[in-house]
mmCIF file of C-alpha atoms and ligand atoms in Angstrom:
data_model
loop_
_atom_site.group_PDB
_atom_site.id
_atom_site.type_symbol
_atom_site.label_atom_id
_atom_site.label_comp_id
_atom_site.label_asym_id
_atom_site.label_seq_id
_atom_site.Cartn_x
_atom_site.Cartn_y
_atom_site.Cartn_z
ATOM 1 C CA UNK A 1 -114.748 -52.010 20.733
ATOM 2 C CA UNK A 2 -112.249 -50.077 18.743
ATOM 3 C CA UNK A 3 -113.529 -47.096 16.775
ATOM 4 C CA UNK A 4 -111.744 -44.865 14.245
ATOM 5 C CA UNK A 5 -110.968 -42.438 17.053
ATOM 6 C CA UNK A 6 -109.817 -45.152 19.413
ATOM 7 C CA UNK A 7 -107.185 -47.186 17.590
ATOM 8 C CA UNK A 8 -106.732 -49.663 20.453
ATOM 9 C CA UNK A 9 -108.795 -52.764 21.189
ATOM 10 C CA UNK A 10 -106.797 -55.661 19.749
ATOM 11 C CA UNK A 11 -103.150 -56.151 20.709
ATOM 12 C CA UNK A 12 -103.300 -52.999 22.845
ATOM 13 C CA UNK A 13 -106.027 -52.018 25.250
ATOM 14 C CA UNK A 14 -106.765 -48.841 27.209
ATOM 15 C CA UNK A 15 -108.715 -48.228 30.425
ATOM 16 C CA UNK A 16 -109.368 -44.743 31.767
ATOM 17 C CA UNK A 17 -109.481 -44.258 35.525
ATOM 18 C CA UNK A 18 -108.732 -41.235 37.738
ATOM 19 C CA UNK A 19 -107.539 -39.190 34.701
ATOM 20 C CA UNK A 20 -104.990 -41.925 34.002
ATOM 21 C CA UNK A 21 -104.870 -43.935 30.777
ATOM 22 C CA UNK A 22 -103.792 -47.471 31.611
ATOM 23 C CA UNK A 23 -102.323 -48.764 28.365
ATOM 24 C CA UNK A 24 -102.036 -52.552 28.253
ATOM 25 C CA UNK A 25 -99.829 -54.783 26.191
ATOM 26 C CA UNK A 26 -102.727 -57.081 25.334
ATOM 27 C CA UNK A 27 -101.413 -60.399 24.054
ATOM 28 C CA UNK A 28 -101.444 -62.280 27.365
ATOM 29 C CA UNK A 29 -101.506 -65.661 25.613
ATOM 30 C CA UNK A 30 -98.162 -64.701 24.011
ATOM 31 C CA UNK A 31 -96.753 -63.094 27.163
ATOM 32 C CA UNK A 32 -97.312 -59.697 25.509
ATOM 33 C CA UNK A 33 -94.429 -60.086 23.099
ATOM 34 C CA UNK A 34 -94.295 -57.342 20.494
ATOM 35 C CA UNK A 35 -95.469 -58.265 17.016
ATOM 36 C CA UNK A 36 -95.539 -55.870 14.044
ATOM 37 C CA UNK A 37 -99.303 -55.439 14.591
ATOM 38 C CA UNK A 38 -98.790 -54.588 18.266
ATOM 39 C CA UNK A 39 -96.081 -52.083 17.382
ATOM 40 C CA UNK A 40 -98.377 -50.292 14.942
ATOM 41 C CA UNK A 41 -101.320 -50.325 17.357
ATOM 42 C CA UNK A 42 -99.171 -49.035 20.188
ATOM 43 C CA UNK A 43 -97.962 -46.103 18.076
ATOM 44 C CA UNK A 44 -101.513 -45.172 17.077
ATOM 45 C CA UNK A 45 -102.728 -45.527 20.672
ATOM 46 C CA UNK A 46 -100.011 -43.379 22.220
ATOM 47 C CA UNK A 47 -100.353 -40.784 19.465
ATOM 48 C CA UNK A 48 -104.111 -40.545 20.024
ATOM 49 C CA UNK A 49 -103.745 -40.290 23.811
ATOM 50 C CA UNK A 50 -101.623 -37.155 23.440
ATOM 51 C CA UNK A 51 -104.826 -35.258 22.610
ATOM 52 C CA UNK A 52 -107.260 -37.247 24.754
ATOM 53 C CA UNK A 53 -108.419 -35.205 27.730
ATOM 54 C CA UNK A 54 -109.259 -38.328 29.722
ATOM 55 C CA UNK A 55 -105.522 -38.982 29.845
ATOM 56 C CA UNK A 56 -103.354 -36.788 32.061
ATOM 57 C CA UNK A 57 -100.798 -39.536 32.739
ATOM 58 C CA UNK A 58 -100.022 -42.672 30.721
ATOM 59 C CA UNK A 59 -99.380 -45.907 32.622
ATOM 60 C CA UNK A 60 -97.908 -48.683 30.474
ATOM 61 C CA UNK A 61 -98.590 -52.165 31.796
ATOM 62 C CA UNK A 62 -99.392 -55.716 30.691
ATOM 63 C CA UNK A 63 -102.396 -58.001 30.791
ATOM 64 C CA UNK A 64 -101.779 -61.323 32.462
ATOM 65 C CA UNK A 65 -98.437 -62.603 33.715
ATOM 66 C CA UNK A 66 -96.154 -60.465 31.580
ATOM 67 C CA UNK A 67 -95.252 -56.818 31.201
ATOM 68 C CA UNK A 68 -93.736 -57.808 27.855
ATOM 69 C CA UNK A 69 -91.626 -60.824 26.840
ATOM 70 C CA UNK A 70 -89.768 -58.687 24.277
ATOM 71 C CA UNK A 71 -89.949 -58.819 20.531
ATOM 72 C CA UNK A 72 -92.051 -61.571 18.967
ATOM 73 C CA UNK A 73 -89.486 -64.124 17.826
ATOM 74 C CA UNK A 74 -91.906 -65.599 15.318
ATOM 75 C CA UNK A 75 -93.633 -62.578 13.791
ATOM 76 C CA UNK A 76 -90.956 -59.911 14.214
ATOM 77 C CA UNK A 77 -87.827 -61.981 13.467
ATOM 78 C CA UNK A 78 -88.442 -65.332 11.741
ATOM 79 C CA UNK A 79 -91.357 -64.257 9.565
ATOM 80 C CA UNK A 80 -89.618 -61.082 8.385
ATOM 81 C CA UNK A 81 -86.324 -62.842 7.606
ATOM 82 C CA UNK A 82 -87.361 -63.878 4.119
ATOM 83 C CA UNK A 83 -89.547 -60.954 3.125
ATOM 84 C CA UNK A 84 -86.773 -58.729 1.863
ATOM 85 C CA UNK A 85 -84.721 -55.899 3.271
ATOM 86 C CA UNK A 86 -87.301 -53.156 2.686
ATOM 87 C CA UNK A 87 -89.926 -55.078 4.662
ATOM 88 C CA UNK A 88 -87.531 -55.856 7.508
ATOM 89 C CA UNK A 89 -86.420 -52.231 7.803
ATOM 90 C CA UNK A 90 -90.028 -51.032 7.675
ATOM 91 C CA UNK A 91 -90.898 -53.390 10.519
ATOM 92 C CA UNK A 92 -87.967 -52.143 12.568
ATOM 93 C CA UNK A 93 -89.024 -48.537 11.997
ATOM 94 C CA UNK A 94 -92.495 -49.284 13.377
ATOM 95 C CA UNK A 95 -90.962 -50.684 16.536
ATOM 96 C CA UNK A 96 -88.573 -47.773 16.955
ATOM 97 C CA UNK A 97 -91.315 -45.238 16.212
ATOM 98 C CA UNK A 98 -93.434 -46.059 19.231
ATOM 99 C CA UNK A 99 -90.701 -47.159 21.640
ATOM 100 C CA UNK A 100 -88.013 -44.556 21.073
ATOM 101 C CA UNK A 101 -89.830 -41.573 19.607
ATOM 102 C CA UNK A 102 -93.545 -41.508 20.507
ATOM 103 C CA UNK A 103 -93.259 -43.006 24.003
ATOM 104 C CA UNK A 104 -89.930 -41.461 24.961
ATOM 105 C CA UNK A 105 -91.136 -37.955 24.115
ATOM 106 C CA UNK A 106 -94.814 -38.459 24.915
ATOM 107 C CA UNK A 107 -96.749 -35.276 25.615
ATOM 108 C CA UNK A 108 -98.018 -36.703 28.903
ATOM 109 C CA UNK A 109 -95.969 -38.051 31.806
ATOM 110 C CA UNK A 110 -95.474 -41.811 31.446
ATOM 111 C CA UNK A 111 -95.073 -44.484 34.112
ATOM 112 C CA UNK A 112 -94.154 -48.125 33.488
ATOM 113 C CA UNK A 113 -96.171 -50.310 35.875
ATOM 114 C CA UNK A 114 -94.137 -53.513 35.705
ATOM 115 C CA UNK A 115 -96.414 -56.401 36.602
ATOM 116 C CA UNK A 116 -94.455 -59.411 35.292
ATOM 117 C CA UNK A 117 -91.957 -60.701 32.680
ATOM 118 C CA UNK A 118 -89.662 -58.169 30.990
ATOM 119 C CA UNK A 119 -87.300 -59.603 28.369
ATOM 120 C CA UNK A 120 -84.971 -58.301 25.700
ATOM 121 C CA UNK A 121 -86.638 -55.725 23.480
ATOM 122 C CA UNK A 122 -89.010 -54.771 26.329
ATOM 123 C CA UNK A 123 -86.171 -52.886 28.030
ATOM 124 C CA UNK A 124 -86.556 -50.201 25.373
ATOM 125 C CA UNK A 125 -90.170 -49.174 26.126
ATOM 126 C CA UNK A 126 -89.429 -49.690 29.835
ATOM 127 C CA UNK A 127 -86.683 -47.078 29.800
ATOM 128 C CA UNK A 128 -88.629 -44.814 27.433
ATOM 129 C CA UNK A 129 -91.192 -44.354 30.207
ATOM 130 C CA UNK A 130 -90.330 -41.357 32.365
ATOM 131 C CA UNK A 131 -90.751 -43.318 35.590
ATOM 132 C CA UNK A 132 -91.114 -46.983 36.472
ATOM 133 C CA UNK A 133 -92.551 -48.873 39.423
ATOM 134 C CA UNK A 134 -92.035 -52.608 39.580
ATOM 135 C CA UNK A 135 -93.752 -55.415 41.354
ATOM 136 C CA UNK A 136 -91.288 -57.297 43.577
ATOM 137 C CA UNK A 137 -92.119 -60.495 41.748
ATOM 138 C CA UNK A 138 -91.532 -59.138 38.225
ATOM 139 C CA UNK A 139 -88.738 -61.028 36.447
ATOM 140 C CA UNK A 140 -86.352 -59.307 34.047
ATOM 141 C CA UNK A 141 -83.848 -60.754 31.605
ATOM 142 C CA UNK A 142 -81.602 -59.419 28.848
ATOM 143 C CA UNK A 143 -82.121 -62.762 27.159
ATOM 144 C CA UNK A 144 -80.810 -62.055 23.647
ATOM 145 C CA UNK A 145 -77.549 -63.928 24.218
ATOM 146 C CA UNK A 146 -79.581 -66.958 25.307
ATOM 147 C CA UNK A 147 -80.899 -67.350 21.781
ATOM 148 C CA UNK A 148 -77.967 -66.074 19.817
ATOM 149 C CA UNK A 149 -78.296 -62.385 19.035
ATOM 150 C CA UNK A 150 -76.786 -59.261 20.554
ATOM 151 C CA UNK A 151 -79.294 -56.936 22.247
ATOM 152 C CA UNK A 152 -80.591 -54.710 19.465
ATOM 153 C CA UNK A 153 -83.389 -52.165 19.282
ATOM 154 C CA UNK A 154 -81.172 -49.899 21.406
ATOM 155 C CA UNK A 155 -81.417 -52.238 24.393
ATOM 156 C CA UNK A 156 -77.653 -52.030 24.900
ATOM 157 C CA UNK A 157 -77.765 -48.236 24.710
ATOM 158 C CA UNK A 158 -80.601 -47.857 27.210
ATOM 159 C CA UNK A 159 -78.918 -50.268 29.624
ATOM 160 C CA UNK A 160 -75.634 -48.383 29.397
ATOM 161 C CA UNK A 161 -77.562 -45.177 30.160
ATOM 162 C CA UNK A 162 -79.501 -46.592 33.134
ATOM 163 C CA UNK A 163 -77.647 -49.386 34.925
ATOM 164 C CA UNK A 164 -74.024 -48.691 33.882
ATOM 165 C CA UNK A 165 -71.190 -50.840 32.579
ATOM 166 C CA UNK A 166 -70.838 -53.471 35.306
ATOM 167 C CA UNK A 167 -74.525 -54.290 35.624
ATOM 168 C CA UNK A 168 -75.241 -53.959 31.895
ATOM 169 C CA UNK A 169 -72.431 -56.223 30.728
ATOM 170 C CA UNK A 170 -73.207 -58.754 33.454
ATOM 171 C CA UNK A 171 -76.787 -59.201 32.269
ATOM 172 C CA UNK A 172 -76.021 -58.745 28.554
ATOM 173 C CA UNK A 173 -73.344 -61.459 28.692
ATOM 174 C CA UNK A 174 -74.995 -63.951 31.074
ATOM 175 C CA UNK A 175 -78.661 -63.545 30.141
ATOM 176 C CA UNK A 176 -79.441 -64.244 33.832
ATOM 177 C CA UNK A 177 -82.755 -63.070 35.214
ATOM 178 C CA UNK A 178 -83.287 -60.678 38.119
ATOM 179 C CA UNK A 179 -86.302 -59.494 40.124
ATOM 180 C CA UNK A 180 -87.972 -56.179 40.933
ATOM 181 C CA UNK A 181 -85.863 -55.304 44.027
ATOM 182 C CA UNK A 182 -82.623 -55.763 42.044
ATOM 183 C CA UNK A 183 -84.078 -53.638 39.217
ATOM 184 C CA UNK A 184 -84.737 -50.878 41.765
ATOM 185 C CA UNK A 185 -81.298 -51.198 43.333
ATOM 186 C CA UNK A 186 -79.662 -50.764 39.886
ATOM 187 C CA UNK A 187 -81.829 -47.762 39.001
ATOM 188 C CA UNK A 188 -83.666 -49.533 36.188
ATOM 189 C CA UNK A 189 -86.945 -48.694 37.951
ATOM 190 C CA UNK A 190 -87.669 -46.084 40.601
ATOM 191 C CA UNK A 191 -89.095 -48.482 43.163
ATOM 192 C CA UNK A 192 -90.150 -52.064 43.623
ATOM 193 C CA UNK A 193 -93.208 -52.793 45.745
ATOM 194 C CA UNK A 194 -95.196 -55.905 46.690
ATOM 195 C CA UNK A 195 -97.543 -56.964 43.888
ATOM 196 C CA UNK A 196 -100.663 -56.038 45.859
ATOM 197 C CA UNK A 197 -99.427 -52.445 46.270
ATOM 198 C CA UNK A 198 -98.292 -51.909 42.687
ATOM 199 C CA UNK A 199 -101.343 -50.162 41.297
ATOM 200 C CA UNK A 200 -101.971 -48.014 44.371
ATOM 201 C CA UNK A 201 -98.395 -46.736 44.340
ATOM 202 C CA UNK A 202 -98.578 -45.966 40.612
ATOM 203 C CA UNK A 203 -101.865 -44.082 41.030
ATOM 204 C CA UNK A 204 -100.412 -42.105 43.941
ATOM 205 C CA UNK A 205 -97.393 -41.145 41.830
ATOM 206 C CA UNK A 206 -99.580 -40.230 38.844
ATOM 207 C CA UNK A 207 -101.684 -37.947 41.050
ATOM 208 C CA UNK A 208 -98.561 -36.169 42.263
ATOM 209 C CA UNK A 209 -97.581 -35.487 38.645
ATOM 210 C CA UNK A 210 -101.070 -34.166 37.853
ATOM 211 C CA UNK A 211 -100.596 -31.290 40.308
ATOM 212 C CA UNK A 212 -97.837 -29.762 38.173
ATOM 213 C CA UNK A 213 -98.120 -27.455 35.181
ATOM 214 C CA UNK A 214 -98.382 -29.976 32.308
ATOM 215 C CA UNK A 215 -96.542 -27.774 29.808
ATOM 216 C CA UNK A 216 -93.648 -27.360 32.218
ATOM 217 C CA UNK A 217 -93.602 -31.063 33.037
ATOM 218 C CA UNK A 218 -93.434 -31.931 29.344
ATOM 219 C CA UNK A 219 -90.586 -29.496 28.692
ATOM 220 C CA UNK A 220 -88.680 -30.657 31.775
ATOM 221 C CA UNK A 221 -88.636 -34.278 30.677
ATOM 222 C CA UNK A 222 -87.919 -33.444 27.061
ATOM 223 C CA UNK A 223 -84.923 -31.357 28.062
ATOM 224 C CA UNK A 224 -83.575 -34.154 30.242
ATOM 225 C CA UNK A 225 -83.898 -36.687 27.446
ATOM 226 C CA UNK A 226 -82.207 -34.505 24.827
ATOM 227 C CA UNK A 227 -79.302 -32.885 26.664
ATOM 228 C CA UNK A 228 -77.266 -36.095 27.008
ATOM 229 C CA UNK A 229 -76.036 -35.648 23.450
ATOM 230 C CA UNK A 230 -75.184 -31.923 23.862
ATOM 231 C CA UNK A 231 -72.046 -30.108 24.942
ATOM 232 C CA UNK A 232 -72.197 -27.843 28.002
ATOM 233 C CA UNK A 233 -72.848 -24.526 26.203
ATOM 234 C CA UNK A 234 -75.406 -25.935 23.790
ATOM 235 C CA UNK A 235 -77.259 -27.588 26.659
ATOM 236 C CA UNK A 236 -77.340 -24.336 28.622
ATOM 237 C CA UNK A 237 -78.682 -22.341 25.690
ATOM 238 C CA UNK A 238 -81.219 -25.066 24.818
ATOM 239 C CA UNK A 239 -82.449 -25.222 28.413
ATOM 240 C CA UNK A 240 -83.029 -21.450 28.509
ATOM 241 C CA UNK A 241 -84.854 -21.628 25.195
ATOM 242 C CA UNK A 242 -87.083 -24.474 26.424
ATOM 243 C CA UNK A 243 -87.611 -22.697 29.723
ATOM 244 C CA UNK A 244 -88.816 -19.521 28.004
ATOM 245 C CA UNK A 245 -90.831 -21.605 25.560
ATOM 246 C CA UNK A 246 -92.620 -23.444 28.367
ATOM 247 C CA UNK A 247 -93.632 -20.206 30.096
ATOM 248 C CA UNK A 248 -94.870 -18.755 26.791
ATOM 249 C CA UNK A 249 -96.839 -21.878 25.921
ATOM 250 C CA UNK A 250 -98.360 -22.336 29.366
ATOM 251 C CA UNK A 251 -99.056 -18.629 29.855
ATOM 252 C CA UNK A 252 -97.052 -18.601 33.084
ATOM 253 C CA UNK A 253 -100.192 -18.593 35.223
ATOM 254 C CA UNK A 254 -99.004 -21.428 37.437
ATOM 255 C CA UNK A 255 -95.539 -19.915 37.878
ATOM 256 C CA UNK A 256 -96.791 -16.414 38.630
ATOM 257 C CA UNK A 257 -99.524 -17.669 40.942
ATOM 258 C CA UNK A 258 -96.971 -19.746 42.822
ATOM 259 C CA UNK A 259 -94.601 -16.806 43.214
ATOM 260 C CA UNK A 260 -97.462 -14.698 44.567
ATOM 261 C CA UNK A 261 -98.480 -17.436 47.006
ATOM 262 C CA UNK A 262 -94.903 -17.646 48.268
ATOM 263 C CA UNK A 263 -93.557 -14.090 48.090
ATOM 264 C CA UNK A 264 -96.706 -12.028 48.790
ATOM 265 C CA UNK A 265 -99.336 -14.173 50.486
ATOM 266 C CA UNK A 266 -96.838 -16.335 52.410
ATOM 267 C CA UNK A 267 -99.075 -19.369 52.077
ATOM 268 C CA UNK A 268 -96.855 -21.623 50.006
ATOM 269 C CA UNK A 269 -93.426 -23.094 50.709
ATOM 270 C CA UNK A 270 -92.495 -24.260 47.205
ATOM 271 C CA UNK A 271 -89.567 -26.212 48.610
ATOM 272 C CA UNK A 272 -92.054 -28.378 50.470
ATOM 273 C CA UNK A 273 -95.284 -28.338 48.467
ATOM 274 C CA UNK A 274 -96.680 -27.981 44.978
ATOM 275 C CA UNK A 275 -98.630 -24.807 44.254
ATOM 276 C CA UNK A 276 -102.375 -25.454 44.218
ATOM 277 C CA UNK A 277 -103.764 -23.401 41.354
ATOM 278 C CA UNK A 278 -107.341 -23.729 42.710
ATOM 279 C CA UNK A 279 -106.348 -22.148 46.019
ATOM 280 C CA UNK A 280 -106.094 -18.515 44.882
HETATM 281 N N1 ACO B 1 -91.779 -64.293 20.987
HETATM 282 C C1 ACO B 1 -92.673 -65.145 20.461
HETATM 283 N N2 ACO B 1 -93.498 -65.888 21.200
HETATM 284 C C2 ACO B 1 -93.413 -65.760 22.520
HETATM 285 C C3 ACO B 1 -92.495 -64.895 23.139
HETATM 286 C C4 ACO B 1 -91.650 -64.135 22.307
HETATM 287 N N3 ACO B 1 -90.779 -63.253 22.795
HETATM 288 N N4 ACO B 1 -92.638 -65.005 24.464
HETATM 289 C C5 ACO B 1 -93.612 -65.907 24.683
HETATM 290 N N5 ACO B 1 -94.089 -66.361 23.502
HETATM 291 C C6 ACO B 1 -95.158 -67.326 23.275
HETATM 292 C C7 ACO B 1 -94.710 -68.774 23.398
HETATM 293 O O1 ACO B 1 -94.083 -69.199 22.212
HETATM 294 C C8 ACO B 1 -96.008 -69.456 23.671
HETATM 295 O O2 ACO B 1 -96.704 -69.554 22.454
HETATM 296 P P1 ACO B 1 -97.680 -70.829 22.135
HETATM 297 O O3 ACO B 1 -98.721 -70.821 23.212
HETATM 298 O O4 ACO B 1 -98.225 -70.523 20.787
HETATM 299 O O5 ACO B 1 -96.805 -72.039 22.206
HETATM 300 C C9 ACO B 1 -96.767 -68.462 24.516
HETATM 301 O O6 ACO B 1 -96.146 -67.195 24.277
HETATM 302 C C10 ACO B 1 -96.678 -68.729 26.006
HETATM 303 O O7 ACO B 1 -95.296 -68.841 26.347
HETATM 304 P P2 ACO B 1 -94.699 -70.067 27.194
HETATM 305 O O8 ACO B 1 -93.258 -70.138 26.865
HETATM 306 O O9 ACO B 1 -95.497 -71.294 27.004
HETATM 307 O O10 ACO B 1 -94.947 -69.497 28.685
HETATM 308 P P3 ACO B 1 -94.116 -69.808 30.027
HETATM 309 O O11 ACO B 1 -94.933 -69.214 31.114
HETATM 310 O O12 ACO B 1 -93.746 -71.245 30.118
HETATM 311 O O13 ACO B 1 -92.749 -68.959 29.855
HETATM 312 C C11 ACO B 1 -91.488 -66.979 29.290
HETATM 313 C C12 ACO B 1 -92.805 -67.551 29.813
HETATM 314 C C13 ACO B 1 -90.357 -67.240 30.301
HETATM 315 C C14 ACO B 1 -91.704 -65.484 29.104
HETATM 316 C C15 ACO B 1 -91.133 -67.675 27.934
HETATM 317 O O14 ACO B 1 -92.258 -67.593 27.071
HETATM 318 C C16 ACO B 1 -89.962 -67.053 27.233
HETATM 319 O O15 ACO B 1 -88.819 -67.362 27.531
HETATM 320 N N6 ACO B 1 -90.231 -66.117 26.246
HETATM 321 C C17 ACO B 1 -89.203 -65.509 25.503
HETATM 322 C C18 ACO B 1 -88.531 -64.380 26.278
HETATM 323 C C19 ACO B 1 -87.434 -63.767 25.427
HETATM 324 O O16 ACO B 1 -86.328 -64.220 25.452
HETATM 325 N N7 ACO B 1 -87.821 -62.763 24.621
HETATM 326 C C20 ACO B 1 -86.996 -62.238 23.578
HETATM 327 C C21 ACO B 1 -86.015 -61.260 24.112
HETATM 328 S S1 ACO B 1 -84.901 -60.743 22.878
HETATM 329 C C22 ACO B 1 -85.750 -59.539 22.009
HETATM 330 O O17 ACO B 1 -86.764 -59.089 22.403
HETATM 331 C C23 ACO B 1 -85.100 -58.972 20.804
HETATM 332 C C1 V55 B 2 -84.192 -56.091 19.683
HETATM 333 C C2 V55 B 2 -83.474 -56.459 18.558
HETATM 334 C C3 V55 B 2 -83.836 -55.923 17.328
HETATM 335 C C4 V55 B 2 -84.892 -55.062 17.241
HETATM 336 C C5 V55 B 2 -85.616 -54.712 18.368
HETATM 337 O O1 V55 B 2 -82.767 -57.184 21.141
HETATM 338 C C6 V55 B 2 -85.248 -55.239 19.584
HETATM 339 C C7 V55 B 2 -83.822 -56.632 20.975
HETATM 340 C C8 V55 B 2 -82.062 -57.004 16.235
HETATM 341 O O2 V55 B 2 -83.215 -56.207 16.171
HETATM 342 O O3 V55 B 2 -85.242 -54.550 16.035
#
């Protein structure tokens, strides 16, 4: 049941396992398409998980056959068409808030675990996740053109940034579907694996991320996501500032311990292994 401290439980669900929060799009009967209510619940859920100690990594996945079939054509488009501009813009903001701000810059590492259908607007949360592992049998489609709109919600932007002009325009203009292996080949996801290995591979990856200094991991991804819009000199200065900031905020214990293990104790090869902070 959902409680005031746990804002999920309706259109979004959360399961904790192995220090991972599995966050589910939870409208399986609607192929997990994103309604205004889901967008609000997803924001509240992700925001809450930033401070939840049971969550060291967020895995975003879907209940049932879909990851997410995109925006809800009925509740997000048709039913907001006649409610006035202010309402429409408010609804859009709620979608952008969780997909492009909260998820993209989430305090914890995020992995998309793509279990099924991914259409249209779902490409935005997909690419907002730091990493993505797909099931081979997941089906993707930039289907907007099939029903008469251009890809909005920054779908075109995220496709240009991930799969490049040739692939992006092909799928934007044809609306054809493709499967997990093609998604991996284009760089839309990191890997595609057989459905029965999907969760195990995601858990393995999450555990690798958990070995790192979380403050450093957060700064590293934030820097990557922000520098695209910067010129060379600004990026360099920003990266130094974030680098110093991360050491200050983390206390530098991990970094200094690792240097000692490598330079003094000769028991770590940081090129080959992650420093184990328990192994002093
Ligand atoms: N918006 C609203 N309702 C949806 C959506 C959606 N994006 N996707 C699925 N549903 C609903 C269906 O209307 C249906 O509702 P009902 O049971 O009340 O009739 C229910 O989910 C189940 O869907 P079916 O179509 O019956 O399931 P099926 O397995 O035959 O097909 C598929 C699945 C291929 C995902 C199909 O539902 C579909 O094409 N969905 C739309 C995908 C899409 O183009 N999304 C929009 C992208 S553009 C954007 O996001 C801006
Ligand atoms: C999409 C379109 C939108 C939106 C969110 O194409 C996603 C996907 C046209 O508005 O607000």
